[in-house]
Amino acid sequence: MSPGLAKWLRCRPLGFGTLEFGFLDGAALVSVQRCDLEGDTLTPLASLSGLFRCAVLVRDVCFSVLVRSESQHSSSKPLPPWKRPERWLAFVLTFFGVCSFLAIVPVNRDAAALDEVAAAVSLSSDDISFMDYLRAGAREVQVVGHWTSLLPPLIAVLVAAFFRTMVGALVSAFTVGSFLSYGLNPLATGVLGVNDFLVQPVLSQFSIFIILFLLALVGMAHVMARSGGLSGLVDVVSRVAKTRDRAKVSVGLGGLLIFFDDYSNTMVLGTTMRRLADRWRISREKLAYLVDSTAAPVAGLALLSTWVAFEVQLLGDTSTSLGVGVSGYGLLVDMLPLRFYCIGALVFVFFSSALGRDFGPMLKAEQRAFDEGSQPKEGSGIQCIQSLDTMEEDSDSPRRWYNALVPIGAVMASTVVGILVLGASRLRASGEGFSFLSFADWRSAFGLAVYDPKTESDVGVVAVLLVAAIVGGILAVAMPVAQGVLRLKPALGSYAKGLPAMWMTIFILAMAWSMQEVCANLGTAQYLVAMLGGGMPLWLLPLLTFLVAAGMSFATGTSWGTMGILIPILLPLAAELGALEPDNFAIYLLTAAAILDGAIFGDHCSPISDTTVLSSASTGCDHIAHVGTQLSYALVAMVLSCVFGYLSVARGLPLWSFYILYPFVVYLFLLTFGKRLRST
């Protein structure tokens, strides 16, 4: 380490203390000196300021080390990321820097809430099994609601970022989470961790239906590719999308059309638009961003979707307990223009696509695809789904667009009809009527299809998705066979050929579900809520609520879990601060909207979110590359939404100011920092 670098690494003030980096005999040392705090309290703004300064320092350290070592490896054969000592140093510095910050940030703990999370399950049976014995002993050392509950998601993100391996990231995070949950006994940790965090979530009905839906839809896509249907559909779309920028806008518009469910949106749009993206040399990273950013935001904004039913139930129950006097659906409609992040994310998607300007890692990916083709370069990482380009249609196969459009339309129609039929049957079983002409009945049917309170089942919609995918697959096989385009055996072979390549996607999806279970067991969400603190001004509550919801959903990988935890906690907090007064009711709506939008931010940005994994899988994009390229775009949209939305509107600016200032600033940002591709 050069003396010049060691000199400026010595210390940096953080606002609440001093972080020092030093080197002793080649070993990196990190220390944190905490300053005296008035009343042993720390405001949320001070915490965020300190974290930002800490992140800037760690970034400078890592950047300098990486740049220094780049010259050493430039002339030799590049080493794998996990063999590079500079990456290990950057990983260790970042990890200990963040841990040091978390360890000194005081939080307001709700002892009752943490005790409820950590409460042990009583054994009602005298016949105690081996698993029960291990679990009862492990609970004595379980750590819940502590800052260490952030370690599993932190390790997952850092390992993926520094070593470019999603498998290693998830396995490392899973191991750490298991030890934190069940202590240092390797027998208890191994057995209970695998059983509670991996086996049980994967073998749940919800997970099984999602995996089968994924396999069925991929098989359908392979048959459509082999029969020439996808190429014919791309030919039709290309009549409108005559330029590269129009093709990207067309993908975004397709995301708006599939508004009723984010899983359907992600899988249908991703698998069908890959051919269009490849024709116009649009990178898989860009395609994954377009698909992912029009899945959860669109489903969250739609007034009739699988998301709305869950949101209405939570908002309605909390509003009833607070005596708001407005129904859950009424609140959802009232807060629709206040959904600043979802609206801002969609605006950013279409502006960046229409202007043809990109920045950051996305610009590099787009330039690579423009020069070399849409396929990721060799050695770039995991290929989640076998490329459809390896299954070209027969040379004499007619490119009939309806051989692809009819199966896709059948999937969408079957999904909507299936949800309505399932919801209507549950309505009638509960003694209520149903009419296809009543929008209110449609809304109630969607709600019961998502979750049946009688059976406490949440597998209704995913079962419908599986049936819809099977119907689409049958049509995808039957139509070309009936037309003589394909024989039955080759068609069925095409359907099954893509399934073996899905093992990596299923593994990542299963590990993502296990990470959600780990975070729930450790009380990660409760710790993040405790970091919010109290005594804040009312106008600051929507902004801090959004940041907490975004951090929680990013760390845990679940948007619905974030909503379910924060709505019953933060909306009563808003009421206590005076948000239910007539002059402040807009703050109550802003706080509710911030919870929903923050949850959606993490849902389509977190590397352990199932929607993010499915977006990578459906578009054939390396998962780490997708997360890395999309995050910079989402962060810009988040910052601008916070400044011109949750902060400015809460401070008294008129609502229309967001719809003027936000698009204008996005346009200026893309013109200033975005660049068009270089022609070769």
XYZ file of C-alpha atoms in Angstrom:
680
model
C 0.000 0.000 0.000
C 1.461 3.341 -1.036
C 2.157 5.983 1.666
C -0.027 8.478 -0.180
C -3.022 6.182 -0.059
C -2.444 5.258 3.583
C -2.315 8.952 4.461
C -5.804 9.828 3.280
C -7.234 6.555 4.548
C -6.417 7.593 8.107
C -9.826 8.897 9.193
C -13.009 10.542 8.094
C -15.677 12.142 10.332
C -19.095 10.536 10.048
C -21.234 13.107 11.837
C -21.710 10.871 14.874
C -18.211 9.477 15.224
C -14.984 8.761 13.383
C -14.213 5.812 11.118
C -10.539 4.953 10.809
C -8.846 2.705 8.278
C -5.275 1.603 8.739
C -2.823 -1.034 7.619
C -0.496 -3.073 9.835
C 1.892 -5.533 8.210
C -0.320 -5.675 5.148
C -3.496 -6.348 7.144
C -6.412 -3.943 6.944
C -7.731 -2.607 10.216
C -11.025 -0.812 10.777
C -12.005 1.061 13.909
C -14.890 3.284 14.830
C -14.727 5.934 17.504
C -18.157 7.035 18.653
C -18.634 10.608 19.719
C -20.815 11.678 22.608
C -24.460 11.877 21.626
C -26.838 14.226 23.302
C -29.234 12.059 25.287
C -27.852 8.952 23.533
C -30.170 9.572 20.611
C -29.529 9.864 16.937
C -31.940 11.426 14.474
C -32.785 9.508 11.300
C -31.225 12.260 9.191
C -27.953 11.980 11.120
C -27.989 8.213 10.628
C -28.544 8.560 6.883
C -25.856 11.244 6.647
C -23.387 9.080 8.515
C -24.166 6.027 6.404
C -23.707 8.079 3.238
C -20.308 9.368 4.367
C -19.277 5.862 5.392
C -20.330 4.533 1.985
C -18.373 7.278 0.195
C -15.246 6.457 2.196
C -15.508 2.723 1.570
C -16.149 3.402 -2.108
C -12.988 5.526 -2.328
C -10.939 2.835 -0.609
C -12.234 0.040 -2.794
C -11.913 2.071 -5.981
C -8.316 2.987 -5.253
C -7.382 -0.599 -4.433
C -9.111 -1.975 -7.520
C -7.541 0.620 -9.818
C -4.110 -0.103 -8.348
C -4.428 -3.821 -8.980
C -5.928 -3.433 -12.448
C -2.530 -2.580 -13.899
C -1.039 -5.678 -12.297
C -3.487 -8.029 -14.027
C -3.862 -6.198 -17.333
C -0.934 -7.946 -18.985
C -1.669 -11.426 -17.646
C -4.586 -13.794 -18.010
C -7.498 -12.489 -15.897
C -8.065 -14.378 -12.679
C -11.489 -15.470 -11.428
C -12.978 -12.841 -9.104
C -12.684 -15.058 -6.024
C -8.930 -15.452 -6.582
C -8.194 -11.734 -6.750
C -6.778 -10.433 -3.445
C -7.892 -6.876 -4.168
C -11.502 -8.003 -4.326
C -11.137 -9.792 -1.000
C -9.672 -6.634 0.507
C -12.486 -4.498 -0.881
C -15.046 -7.007 0.375
C -13.555 -7.088 3.886
C -13.286 -3.290 4.114
C -16.851 -2.784 2.942
C -18.231 -5.512 5.183
C -16.532 -4.317 8.354
C -17.256 -0.689 7.533
C -20.987 -1.298 7.237
C -21.010 -3.578 10.303
C -19.193 -0.937 12.341
C -21.772 1.646 11.349
C -24.705 -0.615 12.192
C -23.194 -1.542 15.541
C -23.091 2.075 16.784
C -26.436 3.335 15.471
C -28.902 3.466 18.381
C -32.434 2.261 17.696
C -35.754 2.580 19.451
C -36.671 -0.989 20.260
C -40.175 -2.195 20.854
C -39.492 -4.922 23.369
C -42.979 -6.356 23.059
C -42.695 -6.693 19.300
C -39.286 -8.334 19.510
C -40.431 -10.697 22.240
C -43.353 -11.699 20.070
C -41.027 -12.483 17.174
C -38.644 -14.424 19.394
C -41.326 -16.331 21.281
C -40.687 -20.052 21.244
C -43.298 -22.452 20.003
C -44.630 -24.563 22.858
C -44.578 -28.286 22.376
C -48.088 -29.558 23.006
C -47.300 -33.210 22.408
C -45.455 -35.482 24.797
C -43.899 -37.228 21.818
C -41.059 -34.803 21.072
C -39.285 -35.523 17.800
C -35.598 -35.090 17.099
C -36.324 -31.896 15.137
C -38.332 -30.481 18.045
C -35.502 -31.288 20.426
C -32.975 -29.483 18.247
C -35.272 -26.511 17.760
C -36.033 -26.146 21.472
C -32.343 -26.124 22.323
C -31.420 -23.772 19.493
C -33.918 -21.111 20.534
C -31.844 -20.418 23.624
C -29.153 -18.831 21.473
C -31.360 -17.266 18.810
C -30.648 -13.602 18.074
C -33.725 -11.658 16.960
C -34.167 -8.015 16.002
C -30.440 -7.205 16.386
C -28.288 -5.383 13.858
C -26.784 -8.751 12.978
C -30.130 -9.619 11.372
C -28.925 -7.538 8.397
C -25.830 -9.700 7.915
C -27.387 -12.376 5.630
C -28.729 -9.916 3.014
C -25.589 -7.790 3.384
C -23.325 -10.761 2.691
C -25.488 -11.815 -0.269
C -25.197 -8.383 -1.876
C -21.464 -7.957 -1.207
C -20.429 -11.431 -2.365
C -22.483 -11.048 -5.538
C -21.012 -7.593 -6.186
C -17.356 -8.363 -5.494
C -17.055 -12.000 -6.603
C -19.699 -12.155 -9.364
C -21.281 -15.387 -8.142
C -24.926 -15.549 -7.203
C -24.660 -19.143 -6.028
C -21.810 -18.319 -3.673
C -23.637 -15.218 -2.449
C -26.836 -17.055 -1.571
C -25.095 -20.064 -0.037
C -22.879 -17.801 2.098
C -25.840 -15.738 3.256
C -27.841 -18.891 3.982
C -25.008 -20.314 6.092
C -24.573 -17.121 8.113
C -28.330 -16.806 8.625
C -28.556 -20.393 9.857
C -25.788 -19.893 12.410
C -27.357 -16.640 13.615
C -30.710 -18.378 13.969
C -29.703 -21.610 15.646
C -26.331 -21.013 17.268
C -22.886 -22.469 16.627
C -23.861 -26.142 16.966
C -23.176 -27.414 13.424
C -25.626 -30.308 13.809
C -28.521 -28.090 14.869
C -27.603 -25.404 12.362
C -27.274 -27.784 9.448
C -30.405 -29.805 10.122
C -32.701 -26.977 11.204
C -31.394 -24.481 8.654
C -31.943 -26.805 5.706
C -35.323 -27.975 6.999
C -36.820 -24.650 8.117
C -35.305 -22.275 5.571
C -34.957 -24.409 2.440
C -36.998 -27.606 2.404
C -40.239 -26.297 3.899
C -40.446 -23.109 1.776
C -39.629 -24.979 -1.448
C -42.124 -27.764 -0.730
C -44.953 -25.357 0.067
C -47.854 -25.361 -2.380
C -47.161 -21.788 -3.431
C -43.524 -22.540 -4.349
C -44.358 -25.766 -6.182
C -46.997 -24.043 -8.300
C -44.594 -21.190 -9.139
C -41.879 -23.635 -10.251
C -44.331 -25.637 -12.366
C -45.723 -22.419 -13.870
C -42.188 -21.363 -14.774
C -41.412 -24.713 -16.429
C -44.709 -24.782 -18.331
C -44.287 -21.267 -19.695
C -40.683 -21.888 -20.763
C -41.743 -25.069 -22.556
C -44.458 -23.128 -24.375
C -41.918 -20.511 -25.459
C -39.593 -23.173 -26.892
C -42.377 -24.679 -28.978
C -43.370 -21.241 -30.294
C -39.738 -20.634 -31.246
C -39.396 -23.990 -33.021
C -42.638 -23.542 -34.991
C -41.667 -20.079 -36.220
C -44.466 -18.402 -34.328
C -42.191 -16.134 -32.297
C -40.337 -14.998 -35.402
C -43.645 -14.252 -37.093
C -44.817 -12.277 -34.077
C -41.567 -10.302 -34.088
C -42.109 -9.557 -37.777
C -45.521 -8.076 -36.963
C -44.240 -6.002 -34.054
C -41.310 -4.821 -36.177
C -43.737 -3.177 -38.597
C -44.422 -0.681 -35.827
C -41.081 -0.871 -34.025
C -39.013 0.170 -37.040
C -36.120 1.491 -34.975
C -34.156 0.299 -31.979
C -35.720 2.920 -29.696
C -39.241 2.042 -30.837
C -38.540 -1.596 -30.089
C -37.681 -0.723 -26.492
C -40.810 1.405 -26.171
C -42.840 -1.523 -27.552
C -41.523 -3.773 -24.790
C -42.551 -1.176 -22.200
C -46.027 -0.883 -23.697
C -46.349 -4.659 -23.571
C -45.646 -4.461 -19.855
C -48.509 -2.001 -19.427
C -50.943 -4.371 -21.148
C -50.282 -7.297 -18.777
C -51.346 -5.376 -15.691
C -53.242 -7.991 -13.702
C -50.300 -9.969 -12.253
C -46.551 -9.388 -11.992
C -45.597 -13.052 -12.439
C -47.571 -13.303 -15.680
C -46.158 -9.979 -16.823
C -42.576 -11.029 -16.191
C -42.688 -14.490 -17.745
C -44.914 -13.762 -20.754
C -43.242 -10.509 -21.734
C -39.694 -11.710 -21.137
C -39.953 -14.958 -23.080
C -41.787 -13.423 -26.050
C -39.769 -10.225 -26.486
C -36.327 -11.816 -26.560
C -36.469 -12.309 -30.313
C -37.410 -8.663 -30.842
C -34.561 -7.557 -28.568
C -32.069 -9.771 -30.385
C -33.168 -8.478 -33.777
C -32.443 -4.897 -32.757
C -29.342 -5.803 -30.717
C -30.892 -4.724 -27.438
C -28.894 -6.119 -24.556
C -30.428 -8.741 -22.307
C -29.712 -6.409 -19.389
C -31.837 -3.682 -20.964
C -34.615 -6.141 -21.782
C -34.601 -7.453 -18.201
C -34.814 -3.873 -16.914
C -37.784 -3.082 -19.164
C -39.578 -6.263 -18.124
C -38.823 -5.948 -14.405
C -39.694 -2.247 -14.186
C -43.084 -2.744 -15.801
C -44.092 -5.756 -13.708
C -44.502 -4.854 -10.035
C -45.005 -1.081 -10.629
C -47.804 -1.722 -13.134
C -49.469 -4.419 -11.017
C -49.217 -2.134 -7.987
C -50.851 0.809 -9.792
C -53.621 -1.131 -11.521
C -56.998 -0.838 -9.837
C -57.740 -4.470 -10.678
C -54.880 -6.889 -10.065
C -53.675 -9.567 -7.701
C -51.764 -6.882 -5.788
C -54.740 -4.603 -5.204
C -56.678 -7.219 -3.265
C -53.884 -7.647 -0.742
C -53.290 -3.907 -0.422
C -56.989 -3.147 0.071
C -57.262 -5.724 2.838
C -54.324 -4.276 4.780
C -55.388 -0.666 4.310
C -58.988 -1.451 5.189
C -58.182 -3.268 8.421
C -55.828 -0.536 9.640
C -58.180 2.287 8.652
C -61.071 0.629 10.461
C -59.036 0.310 13.659
C -58.024 3.985 13.421
C -61.519 5.195 12.579
C -60.456 6.870 9.334
C -63.913 6.530 7.802
C -62.625 5.572 4.323
C -62.596 2.060 2.913
C -59.390 0.349 1.910
C -60.247 0.605 -1.787
C -61.210 4.249 -1.344
C -57.811 4.954 0.197
C -56.099 3.127 -2.664
C -57.917 5.285 -5.225
C -57.221 8.490 -3.292
C -53.504 7.758 -3.058
C -53.127 6.733 -6.719
C -51.716 10.141 -7.833
C -49.356 10.000 -4.821
C -47.636 6.780 -5.949
C -44.569 8.767 -6.926
C -42.007 5.990 -7.250
C -44.149 3.626 -9.338
C -45.146 6.461 -11.656
C -41.596 7.798 -11.716
C -40.127 4.375 -12.535
C -42.447 4.028 -15.540
C -41.641 7.563 -16.711
C -37.926 6.751 -16.501
C -38.449 3.551 -18.501
C -40.162 5.297 -21.410
C -37.956 8.400 -21.401
C -34.725 6.409 -21.461
C -36.136 4.122 -24.167
C -37.541 6.873 -26.391
C -34.438 9.062 -26.112
C -32.110 6.118 -26.644
C -29.780 7.336 -23.910
C -28.187 5.172 -21.232
C -25.587 5.605 -18.517
C -23.502 3.577 -16.115
C -23.251 -0.219 -16.444
C -26.332 -0.263 -18.696
C -24.534 1.867 -21.287
C -21.661 -0.616 -21.394
C -24.074 -3.533 -21.776
C -25.974 -1.758 -24.551
C -22.785 -0.853 -26.401
C -21.569 -4.449 -26.153
C -24.871 -5.767 -27.500
C -24.878 -3.197 -30.301
C -21.346 -4.155 -31.347
C -21.345 -7.900 -30.688
C -24.997 -8.980 -30.415
C -27.558 -9.296 -27.634
C -26.147 -12.493 -26.202
C -24.063 -11.862 -23.039
C -20.364 -12.189 -23.593
C -18.727 -15.495 -22.755
C -17.816 -15.808 -19.114
C -20.137 -13.015 -18.028
C -21.978 -15.197 -15.536
C -24.932 -17.508 -15.148
C -27.259 -18.179 -18.053
C -30.557 -18.702 -16.285
C -32.521 -19.989 -19.277
C -31.268 -21.709 -22.372
C -31.262 -19.210 -25.203
C -34.089 -19.500 -27.684
C -31.557 -18.814 -30.421
C -30.263 -22.378 -30.023
C -33.685 -23.625 -31.159
C -34.208 -21.977 -34.515
C -37.324 -22.900 -36.430
C -37.102 -25.356 -39.306
C -35.788 -23.652 -42.412
C -39.023 -24.301 -44.329
C -41.375 -23.476 -41.428
C -43.801 -20.622 -42.197
C -43.459 -17.669 -39.820
C -47.094 -17.484 -38.721
C -47.537 -14.888 -36.000
C -50.751 -16.413 -34.690
C -48.890 -19.577 -33.680
C -47.378 -17.421 -30.936
C -50.063 -14.800 -30.319
C -52.891 -17.296 -29.762
C -51.067 -19.269 -27.011
C -49.963 -16.014 -25.356
C -53.497 -14.630 -25.521
C -54.825 -17.898 -24.129
C -52.488 -17.615 -21.127
C -53.632 -14.075 -20.402
C -57.331 -14.801 -20.930
C -57.187 -18.031 -18.932
C -55.519 -16.205 -16.060
C -58.193 -13.507 -15.837
C -61.083 -15.940 -16.287
C -59.573 -18.436 -13.860
C -59.131 -15.780 -11.167
C -62.718 -14.651 -11.616
C -64.104 -18.191 -11.533
C -62.081 -19.106 -8.447
C -62.989 -15.873 -6.668
C -66.657 -16.175 -7.606
C -66.828 -19.732 -6.265
C -65.309 -18.598 -2.971
C -67.731 -15.664 -2.815
C -70.719 -17.955 -3.302
C -69.315 -20.403 -0.743
C -69.287 -17.565 1.786
C -72.925 -16.738 1.046
C -72.337 -13.729 -1.227
C -73.422 -13.271 -4.802
C -71.323 -12.517 -7.887
C -72.123 -10.700 -11.113
C -69.786 -10.382 -14.104
C -71.306 -6.939 -14.722
C -70.293 -5.570 -11.319
C -66.796 -4.091 -10.960
C -67.097 -4.362 -7.170
C -67.720 -8.110 -7.497
C -64.684 -8.422 -9.761
C -62.590 -6.684 -7.124
C -63.932 -8.982 -4.394
C -63.292 -12.042 -6.565
C -59.679 -11.028 -7.157
C -59.272 -10.547 -3.420
C -60.571 -13.992 -2.475
C -58.602 -15.613 -5.285
C -55.401 -14.191 -3.786
C -56.182 -15.221 -0.224
C -59.016 -17.307 1.204
C -59.526 -16.384 4.887
C -61.519 -19.566 5.564
C -58.792 -21.985 4.549
C -55.943 -19.461 5.057
C -54.690 -20.438 1.608
C -52.661 -18.152 -0.675
C -52.132 -20.589 -3.549
C -55.266 -19.764 -5.539
C -53.731 -17.349 -8.046
C -50.552 -19.358 -8.662
C -52.655 -22.468 -9.306
C -54.609 -20.464 -11.887
C -51.335 -19.316 -13.459
C -50.193 -22.933 -13.796
C -53.443 -23.990 -15.461
C -53.229 -21.006 -17.819
C -49.645 -21.898 -18.773
C -50.672 -25.494 -19.456
C -53.548 -24.308 -21.664
C -51.140 -22.068 -23.575
C -48.661 -24.925 -23.933
C -51.325 -27.254 -25.328
C -52.280 -24.662 -27.948
C -48.621 -23.967 -28.749
C -48.145 -27.675 -29.536
C -51.516 -28.389 -31.138
C -51.616 -25.487 -33.602
C -48.376 -26.196 -35.546
C -49.077 -29.944 -35.433
C -52.557 -29.445 -36.883
C -51.123 -27.179 -39.594
C -48.423 -29.683 -40.504
C -45.651 -27.289 -39.501
C -44.320 -29.681 -36.853
C -44.792 -33.324 -36.064
C -46.054 -34.241 -32.600
C -42.810 -35.839 -31.402
C -40.528 -32.917 -32.357
C -43.064 -30.488 -30.871
C -43.124 -32.340 -27.555
C -39.348 -32.619 -27.697
C -39.097 -28.856 -28.091
C -41.396 -28.418 -25.104
C -39.201 -30.609 -22.908
C -35.811 -29.545 -24.237
C -35.671 -26.285 -22.306
C -36.622 -27.783 -18.950
C -33.194 -29.237 -17.963
C -31.603 -25.801 -18.405
C -33.907 -24.421 -15.694
C -32.164 -26.046 -12.746
C -30.067 -22.946 -12.016
C -33.114 -20.683 -12.041
C -34.975 -23.028 -9.698
C -31.967 -23.165 -7.375
C -31.664 -19.361 -7.214
C -35.418 -19.038 -6.731
C -35.373 -21.590 -3.895
C -32.424 -19.857 -2.212
C -34.199 -16.502 -2.572
C -37.229 -17.932 -0.763
C -34.922 -19.343 1.914
C -33.367 -15.893 2.401
C -36.810 -14.438 2.991
C -37.407 -17.069 5.674
C -34.026 -16.336 7.257
C -34.757 -12.603 7.444
C -38.207 -13.250 8.907
C -36.723 -15.574 11.528
C -34.015 -13.089 12.544
C -36.386 -10.119 12.755
C -34.690 -8.057 10.036
C -37.881 -6.116 9.367
C -38.375 -5.306 13.049
C -34.826 -3.988 13.326
C -35.270 -1.709 10.311
C -38.501 -0.349 11.784
C -36.690 0.325 15.063
C -34.076 2.354 13.164
C -36.791 4.801 12.118
C -36.859 6.325 15.598
C -39.367 8.817 16.918
C -39.779 12.522 17.514
C -39.614 13.391 13.817
C -41.569 16.231 12.196
C -44.746 15.102 10.481
C -43.681 16.309 7.045
C -40.614 14.046 7.179
C -42.596 10.874 7.875
C -43.497 9.982 4.219
C -39.871 10.255 3.100
C -38.496 8.183 5.976
C -41.317 5.681 5.547
C -40.387 5.190 1.906
C -36.697 4.709 2.765
C -37.483 2.168 5.493
C -39.886 0.266 3.227
C -37.360 0.285 0.377
C -34.569 -0.935 2.647
C -36.740 -3.616 4.202
C -38.006 -5.008 0.896
C -34.512 -4.905 -0.605
C -33.027 -6.743 2.387
C -35.789 -9.323 2.730
C -36.773 -9.701 -0.938
C -40.512 -9.571 -0.245
C -42.853 -6.690 -1.032
C -46.000 -8.211 0.434
C -44.183 -9.040 3.660
C -42.968 -5.442 3.867
C -46.497 -4.107 3.383
C -47.902 -6.540 5.932
C -45.410 -5.387 8.582
C -45.263 -1.641 7.956
C -48.905 -0.731 7.289
C -50.142 -1.780 10.782
C -47.109 -0.058 12.395
C -46.494 3.188 10.505
C -50.050 4.261 9.720
C -50.950 4.318 13.456
C -47.692 6.230 13.994
C -48.824 8.783 11.412
C -52.151 9.061 13.215
C -50.368 9.686 16.536
C -48.344 12.496 14.932
C -51.550 14.199 13.780
C -51.893 12.959 10.194
C -55.628 12.281 10.597
C -56.411 15.936 11.179
C -58.199 17.488 8.178
C -55.272 19.766 7.333
C -52.772 16.898 7.511
C -54.736 14.023 5.938
C -52.596 14.289 2.798
C -49.629 13.189 4.962
C -51.559 10.068 5.960
C -52.162 9.250 2.290
C -48.529 10.020 1.453
C -47.325 7.690 4.219
C -49.542 4.860 2.971
C -48.382 5.433 -0.619
C -44.753 5.501 0.536
C -45.126 2.063 2.147
C -46.525 0.529 -1.040
C -43.995 2.216 -3.320
C -41.014 1.435 -1.090
C -42.053 -2.213 -1.000
C -42.243 -2.265 -4.801
C -38.780 -0.692 -5.103
C -37.215 -3.621 -3.271
C -39.402 -6.123 -5.108
C -37.897 -5.293 -8.498
C -34.367 -4.385 -7.323
C -33.424 -6.932 -4.654
C -31.250 -9.814 -5.884
C -33.200 -12.194 -3.617
C -36.654 -11.130 -4.836
C -38.526 -13.800 -6.787
C -39.721 -11.212 -9.333
C -36.130 -10.139 -9.996
C -35.046 -13.767 -10.405
C -37.912 -14.476 -12.808
C -37.069 -11.353 -14.827
C -33.505 -12.582 -15.261
C -34.755 -16.044 -16.127
C -37.409 -15.035 -18.651
C -35.069 -12.709 -20.545
C -32.029 -15.010 -20.434
C -29.970 -12.389 -18.600
C -27.236 -13.065 -16.082
C -28.874 -12.394 -12.724
C -26.018 -10.367 -11.247
C -25.733 -8.316 -14.430
C -29.468 -7.600 -14.311
C -29.362 -6.440 -10.694
C -26.254 -4.306 -11.242
C -27.469 -2.552 -14.393
C -31.018 -1.970 -13.170
C -30.077 -0.645 -9.738
C -28.530 2.593 -10.999
C -31.699 3.409 -12.963
C -33.968 2.556 -10.046
C -31.880 4.632 -7.627
C -32.088 7.711 -9.849
C -35.862 7.299 -10.116
C -36.048 6.777 -6.345
C -34.012 9.901 -5.497
C -35.995 12.130 -7.846
C -39.293 10.688 -6.581
C -38.230 11.358 -2.997
C -37.150 14.932 -3.696
C -40.042 16.054 -5.911
C -42.665 13.744 -4.410
C -42.547 12.489 -0.843
C -40.511 15.450 0.443
C -41.732 18.394 -1.624
C -45.435 17.538 -1.605
C -45.308 16.800 2.131
C -43.751 20.228 2.676
C -46.664 21.911 0.935
C -45.871 22.057 -2.781
C -48.914 21.363 -4.987
C -49.325 17.857 -6.305
C -49.121 18.962 -9.935
C -45.554 20.189 -9.349
C -44.328 16.581 -9.286
C -45.874 15.822 -12.683
C -44.095 18.837 -14.190
C -40.773 18.839 -12.358
C -40.098 15.096 -12.361
C -40.371 14.499 -16.145
C -38.439 17.708 -16.830
C -35.574 16.742 -14.516
C -35.505 13.177 -15.878
C -35.248 14.612 -19.394
C -32.385 16.915 -18.365
C -30.653 14.099 -16.480
C -30.712 11.782 -19.490
C -29.507 14.545 -21.813
C -26.680 15.403 -19.411
C -25.497 12.014 -18.182
C -27.020 9.648 -20.728
C -25.206 8.865 -23.957
C -26.300 7.416 -27.239
C -24.498 4.364 -28.578
C -21.435 4.798 -30.738
C -21.886 3.579 -34.292
C -19.268 1.180 -35.551
